[in-house]
Amino acid sequence: MAAGIPGWLGGLFAFLFGASVGSFVNLVAYRLPRDISIVNPRSFCEKCNRQIPFWANIPILAYIGLRGRCLMCGASIPLRHFMAEFSLAIIALYLYFSFPPGDAFARFVLCAALFTISLIDYDWRLIPNLITWPGIPLGVLAATFLMPEVGLKHSLIGVALGWGFLFVTGELYFWLRGREGVGMGDVWLLGMVGAFLGWQGALFTLFAGSILGAVGGILAALFGSAPEPPVAEGAAETGESEVSLLQTAVPFGPFLALAAGFFALFQPQLVRWYLGG
């Protein structure tokens, strides 16, 4: 929490900032795989393609006020638009009261990136290099200067461990089975997580993400898998085509992202619990 600012005011700003970033995350998740500029044109309805007025695009409030429907054509707005805005607003609020300002901001940046990756990967089986590649050096810088619980040494080890373990696992699987089992998108994603959260975060993400992914794969096999991804124009330039972990029925990226986000929010508690304190 920032010194010299009333708690309620700082919390309100954090909530509004998080909601605004959530709106931007929705925009990036829709446009990036389709090779549409994130700057121009202005926000438009995904159904009728008409531009959305500013007041009808206010995070959280617009969805509630319009009852989840487009102002112009009445088409249903996906619930996940609201969930992204509200979730990142709550995450920003929690981080504001739980970490020093710089540390909180770095963790929020990671959570926003993870949210974006999850939405894209679920829809397209694609983890954008445009997020993970710059995310690795950004994570190292953040860990070095803003995140004292991580630091430069643990960040670099986290990159090597996160990237290296999944890469070696994928190569071994290909050697044994003759087909790809781990997408390079997952490899770069875990490398980015290690950069921000260190080797402890990379290990936790791999372990917890694997459990979540296994459960998700079983549920998908029992009740039907996720829909087939569409073909994205420009996808080859924006990301790595992703294969689910060891050929499960669902993309692995969202499960890694969920585990990494949980560690980012509760790292001090998890480390103390593991050490018995």
Short mmCIF file of C-alpha atoms in Angstrom, two decimals:
data_model
loop_
_atom_site.label_atom_id
_atom_site.label_comp_id
_atom_site.label_asym_id
_atom_site.label_seq_id
_atom_site.Cartn_x
_atom_site.Cartn_y
_atom_site.Cartn_z
CA MET A 1 0.00 0.00 0.00
CA ALA A 2 1.33 3.42 -0.95
CA ALA A 3 2.37 5.68 1.93
CA GLY A 4 0.63 9.02 2.36
CA ILE A 5 -2.54 8.01 0.48
CA PRO A 6 -5.76 7.17 2.36
CA GLY A 7 -6.41 3.45 2.15
CA TRP A 8 -9.90 3.81 0.69
CA LEU A 9 -8.69 6.18 -2.03
CA GLY A 10 -5.76 4.01 -3.02
CA GLY A 11 -7.98 0.94 -2.99
CA LEU A 12 -10.55 2.65 -5.19
CA PHE A 13 -7.88 3.68 -7.67
CA ALA A 14 -6.47 0.13 -7.69
CA PHE A 15 -9.93 -1.33 -8.34
CA LEU A 16 -10.66 1.08 -11.20
CA PHE A 17 -7.20 0.56 -12.67
CA GLY A 18 -7.60 -3.21 -12.55
CA ALA A 19 -11.02 -3.03 -14.21
CA SER A 20 -9.62 -0.83 -16.99
CA VAL A 21 -6.76 -3.24 -17.59
CA GLY A 22 -9.29 -6.08 -17.67
CA SER A 23 -11.12 -4.28 -20.47
CA PHE A 24 -7.83 -3.93 -22.34
CA VAL A 25 -7.08 -7.62 -21.78
CA ASN A 26 -10.36 -8.49 -23.48
CA LEU A 27 -9.42 -6.29 -26.42
CA VAL A 28 -5.95 -7.83 -26.79
CA ALA A 29 -7.28 -11.39 -26.45
CA TYR A 30 -9.76 -10.77 -29.27
CA ARG A 31 -7.56 -8.79 -31.64
CA LEU A 32 -4.06 -10.24 -31.31
CA PRO A 33 -4.81 -13.71 -32.78
CA ARG A 34 -6.80 -12.06 -35.59
CA ASP A 35 -3.90 -9.75 -36.45
CA ILE A 36 -5.99 -6.63 -35.74
CA SER A 37 -4.29 -3.55 -34.34
CA ILE A 38 -4.90 -3.02 -30.63
CA VAL A 39 -4.86 0.75 -31.20
CA ASN A 40 -7.14 1.26 -34.19
CA PRO A 41 -10.08 0.97 -34.76
CA ARG A 42 -11.86 1.87 -31.54
CA SER A 43 -13.71 -0.81 -29.59
CA PHE A 44 -16.45 -2.43 -31.66
CA CYS A 45 -19.10 -5.09 -31.22
CA GLU A 46 -17.87 -8.56 -32.16
CA LYS A 47 -21.25 -9.34 -33.76
CA CYS A 48 -22.36 -6.24 -35.67
CA ASN A 49 -18.88 -4.62 -35.96
CA ARG A 50 -20.26 -1.17 -35.06
CA GLN A 51 -18.14 1.03 -32.81
CA ILE A 52 -19.11 1.17 -29.15
CA PRO A 53 -19.73 4.60 -27.59
CA PHE A 54 -17.38 5.52 -24.76
CA TRP A 55 -20.07 5.46 -22.10
CA ALA A 56 -21.17 1.97 -23.21
CA ASN A 57 -17.63 0.68 -22.78
CA ILE A 58 -17.05 1.62 -19.12
CA PRO A 59 -15.57 -1.46 -17.41
CA ILE A 60 -17.96 -3.50 -15.24
CA LEU A 61 -20.71 -0.84 -15.12
CA ALA A 62 -21.47 -0.99 -18.85
CA TYR A 63 -21.98 -4.76 -18.78
CA ILE A 64 -24.32 -4.50 -15.79
CA GLY A 65 -26.20 -1.49 -17.16
CA LEU A 66 -26.69 -3.07 -20.59
CA ARG A 67 -27.54 -6.44 -19.03
CA GLY A 68 -24.82 -8.15 -20.98
CA ARG A 69 -26.05 -7.08 -24.42
CA CYS A 70 -24.72 -4.86 -27.19
CA LEU A 71 -26.24 -1.38 -27.20
CA MET A 72 -26.59 -1.32 -30.99
CA CYS A 73 -27.64 -4.82 -32.05
CA GLY A 74 -28.70 -6.46 -28.79
CA ALA A 75 -26.31 -9.40 -29.23
CA SER A 76 -25.17 -11.12 -26.07
CA ILE A 77 -21.78 -9.97 -24.76
CA PRO A 78 -19.67 -12.92 -23.56
CA LEU A 79 -19.72 -13.18 -19.76
CA ARG A 80 -15.96 -13.53 -19.71
CA HIS A 81 -15.64 -9.85 -20.68
CA PHE A 82 -17.23 -8.93 -17.37
CA MET A 83 -15.28 -11.62 -15.51
CA ALA A 84 -11.93 -10.37 -16.84
CA GLU A 85 -12.71 -6.80 -15.77
CA PHE A 86 -14.04 -7.76 -12.35
CA SER A 87 -11.36 -10.38 -11.63
CA LEU A 88 -8.46 -8.07 -12.46
CA ALA A 89 -10.12 -5.29 -10.44
CA ILE A 90 -10.24 -7.58 -7.38
CA ILE A 91 -6.68 -8.77 -8.01
CA ALA A 92 -5.41 -5.18 -8.20
CA LEU A 93 -7.26 -4.31 -5.00
CA TYR A 94 -5.81 -7.31 -3.17
CA LEU A 95 -2.27 -6.64 -4.37
CA TYR A 96 -2.51 -2.98 -3.38
CA PHE A 97 -3.19 -3.88 0.25
CA SER A 98 -0.84 -6.90 0.37
CA PHE A 99 2.47 -5.81 -1.21
CA PRO A 100 4.67 -2.72 -1.51
CA PRO A 101 3.70 -0.57 -4.52
CA GLY A 102 6.45 -1.70 -6.91
CA ASP A 103 6.07 -5.36 -6.00
CA ALA A 104 2.28 -5.15 -6.32
CA PHE A 105 2.53 -3.53 -9.75
CA ALA A 106 4.94 -6.19 -11.05
CA ARG A 107 2.68 -9.00 -9.85
CA PHE A 108 -0.34 -7.31 -11.40
CA VAL A 109 1.43 -7.01 -14.76
CA LEU A 110 2.14 -10.75 -14.61
CA CYS A 111 -1.48 -11.56 -13.70
CA ALA A 112 -2.78 -9.44 -16.58
CA ALA A 113 -0.43 -11.19 -18.99
CA LEU A 114 -1.50 -14.60 -17.67
CA PHE A 115 -5.17 -13.69 -18.05
CA THR A 116 -4.59 -12.60 -21.65
CA ILE A 117 -2.66 -15.76 -22.47
CA SER A 118 -5.39 -17.95 -20.94
CA LEU A 119 -8.14 -16.38 -23.04
CA ILE A 120 -6.15 -16.67 -26.26
CA ASP A 121 -4.91 -20.19 -25.57
CA TYR A 122 -8.38 -21.48 -24.74
CA ASP A 123 -9.85 -20.07 -27.94
CA TRP A 124 -7.00 -20.60 -30.38
CA ARG A 125 -4.57 -23.16 -28.86
CA LEU A 126 -2.05 -20.37 -29.23
CA ILE A 127 0.29 -18.68 -26.73
CA PRO A 128 1.53 -15.41 -28.24
CA ASN A 129 5.28 -14.89 -28.42
CA LEU A 130 4.49 -11.17 -28.38
CA ILE A 131 3.63 -11.61 -24.69
CA THR A 132 5.99 -14.32 -23.45
CA TRP A 133 9.22 -13.28 -25.19
CA PRO A 134 9.34 -9.70 -23.87
CA GLY A 135 7.80 -11.00 -20.64
CA ILE A 136 10.99 -12.87 -19.76
CA PRO A 137 13.41 -9.89 -19.67
CA LEU A 138 10.65 -7.75 -18.16
CA GLY A 139 10.22 -10.35 -15.43
CA VAL A 140 13.95 -10.44 -14.70
CA LEU A 141 14.02 -6.64 -14.39
CA ALA A 142 10.93 -6.64 -12.17
CA ALA A 143 12.32 -9.36 -9.93
CA THR A 144 15.63 -7.51 -9.63
CA PHE A 145 14.34 -4.02 -8.83
CA LEU A 146 10.75 -4.40 -7.60
CA MET A 147 10.35 -7.85 -6.04
CA PRO A 148 12.72 -8.37 -3.09
CA GLU A 149 11.32 -11.83 -2.35
CA VAL A 150 12.59 -13.00 -5.74
CA GLY A 151 15.70 -11.07 -6.78
CA LEU A 152 17.98 -11.45 -9.79
CA LYS A 153 19.55 -14.80 -8.85
CA HIS A 154 16.27 -16.63 -8.24
CA SER A 155 14.75 -15.02 -11.32
CA LEU A 156 17.49 -16.30 -13.62
CA ILE A 157 17.31 -19.75 -12.05
CA GLY A 158 13.54 -19.63 -12.52
CA VAL A 159 13.89 -18.89 -16.23
CA ALA A 160 16.38 -21.72 -16.70
CA LEU A 161 14.33 -24.17 -14.66
CA GLY A 162 10.93 -23.24 -16.07
CA TRP A 163 11.98 -23.08 -19.71
CA GLY A 164 14.49 -25.92 -19.53
CA PHE A 165 12.34 -28.49 -17.75
CA LEU A 166 9.40 -28.26 -20.13
CA PHE A 167 11.67 -28.12 -23.17
CA VAL A 168 13.55 -31.28 -22.12
CA THR A 169 10.27 -33.01 -21.24
CA GLY A 170 8.88 -32.20 -24.67
CA GLU A 171 12.01 -33.44 -26.43
CA LEU A 172 11.97 -36.71 -24.47
CA TYR A 173 8.29 -37.23 -25.24
CA PHE A 174 8.92 -36.61 -28.94
CA TRP A 175 11.87 -39.04 -28.89
CA LEU A 176 9.81 -41.75 -27.18
CA ARG A 177 6.47 -41.29 -28.94
CA GLY A 178 7.40 -39.63 -32.22
CA ARG A 179 5.00 -36.70 -31.78
CA GLU A 180 4.96 -33.38 -30.00
CA GLY A 181 3.72 -33.53 -26.41
CA VAL A 182 4.55 -30.09 -25.05
CA GLY A 183 3.93 -26.98 -27.11
CA MET A 184 6.69 -24.37 -27.26
CA GLY A 185 4.10 -21.85 -26.15
CA ASP A 186 3.95 -23.62 -22.78
CA VAL A 187 7.75 -23.66 -22.60
CA TRP A 188 8.03 -19.90 -23.08
CA LEU A 189 5.14 -19.31 -20.70
CA LEU A 190 6.81 -21.20 -17.87
CA GLY A 191 10.06 -19.37 -18.61
CA MET A 192 8.21 -16.06 -18.18
CA VAL A 193 6.68 -17.26 -14.93
CA GLY A 194 10.12 -18.23 -13.64
CA ALA A 195 11.45 -14.79 -14.56
CA PHE A 196 8.81 -13.04 -12.46
CA LEU A 197 8.44 -15.53 -9.59
CA GLY A 198 11.80 -17.31 -9.41
CA TRP A 199 12.51 -21.01 -9.22
CA GLN A 200 9.99 -21.51 -6.42
CA GLY A 201 7.23 -20.03 -8.56
CA ALA A 202 8.28 -22.07 -11.58
CA LEU A 203 8.23 -25.32 -9.59
CA PHE A 204 4.89 -24.55 -7.97
CA THR A 205 3.38 -23.58 -11.31
CA LEU A 206 4.60 -26.75 -12.99
CA PHE A 207 3.39 -28.99 -10.16
CA ALA A 208 0.02 -27.33 -9.50
CA GLY A 209 -0.58 -26.65 -13.20
CA SER A 210 0.05 -30.31 -14.04
CA ILE A 211 -2.49 -31.43 -11.44
CA LEU A 212 -5.06 -28.94 -12.67
CA GLY A 213 -4.33 -29.91 -16.28
CA ALA A 214 -4.75 -33.61 -15.51
CA VAL A 215 -8.10 -32.96 -13.84
CA GLY A 216 -9.15 -30.76 -16.76
CA GLY A 217 -8.12 -33.43 -19.25
CA ILE A 218 -10.12 -36.09 -17.43
CA LEU A 219 -13.20 -33.87 -17.26
CA ALA A 220 -12.85 -33.01 -20.95
CA ALA A 221 -12.61 -36.70 -21.83
CA LEU A 222 -15.71 -37.48 -19.78
CA PHE A 223 -17.92 -34.56 -20.77
CA GLY A 224 -16.53 -33.46 -24.13
CA SER A 225 -13.42 -31.50 -25.04
CA ALA A 226 -13.13 -27.78 -25.69
CA PRO A 227 -14.19 -26.58 -29.16
CA GLU A 228 -11.73 -26.77 -32.01
CA PRO A 229 -9.79 -23.54 -32.45
CA PRO A 230 -10.46 -21.43 -35.56
CA VAL A 231 -7.69 -20.66 -38.00
CA ALA A 232 -6.23 -17.29 -37.08
CA GLU A 233 -4.96 -15.05 -39.81
CA GLY A 234 -1.49 -13.92 -38.79
CA ALA A 235 -1.21 -16.57 -36.07
CA ALA A 236 2.14 -17.77 -37.34
CA GLU A 237 3.57 -14.33 -36.74
CA THR A 238 2.04 -13.73 -33.32
CA GLY A 239 2.54 -16.94 -31.40
CA GLU A 240 3.45 -20.59 -30.98
CA SER A 241 0.91 -23.17 -32.03
CA GLU A 242 0.30 -25.07 -28.85
CA VAL A 243 -0.21 -28.76 -28.18
CA SER A 244 -1.73 -29.72 -24.86
CA LEU A 245 0.56 -31.28 -22.28
CA LEU A 246 1.27 -34.86 -23.36
CA GLN A 247 -1.69 -34.70 -25.77
CA THR A 248 -4.48 -34.00 -23.28
CA ALA A 249 -7.80 -32.80 -24.72
CA VAL A 250 -7.52 -29.23 -23.44
CA PRO A 251 -4.81 -26.57 -23.73
CA PHE A 252 -2.30 -26.59 -20.88
CA GLY A 253 -1.62 -22.85 -20.85
CA PRO A 254 -4.67 -21.78 -18.81
CA PHE A 255 -3.81 -24.28 -16.09
CA LEU A 256 -0.23 -23.06 -15.90
CA ALA A 257 -1.53 -19.49 -15.81
CA LEU A 258 -3.98 -20.26 -13.00
CA ALA A 259 -1.27 -21.88 -10.89
CA ALA A 260 1.19 -19.05 -11.57
CA GLY A 261 -1.40 -16.41 -10.73
CA PHE A 262 -2.18 -18.13 -7.44
CA PHE A 263 1.50 -18.18 -6.52
CA ALA A 264 1.92 -14.53 -7.51
CA LEU A 265 -0.90 -13.54 -5.17
CA PHE A 266 0.02 -15.74 -2.23
CA GLN A 267 3.77 -16.29 -2.53
CA PRO A 268 4.67 -15.18 1.04
CA GLN A 269 1.99 -17.42 2.58
CA LEU A 270 2.88 -20.40 0.41
CA VAL A 271 6.60 -20.11 1.16
CA ARG A 272 5.96 -19.78 4.91
CA TRP A 273 3.61 -22.76 4.81
CA TYR A 274 6.15 -24.88 2.94
CA LEU A 275 8.90 -23.94 5.41
CA GLY A 276 6.63 -24.78 8.31
CA GLY A 277 6.33 -21.21 9.57
#
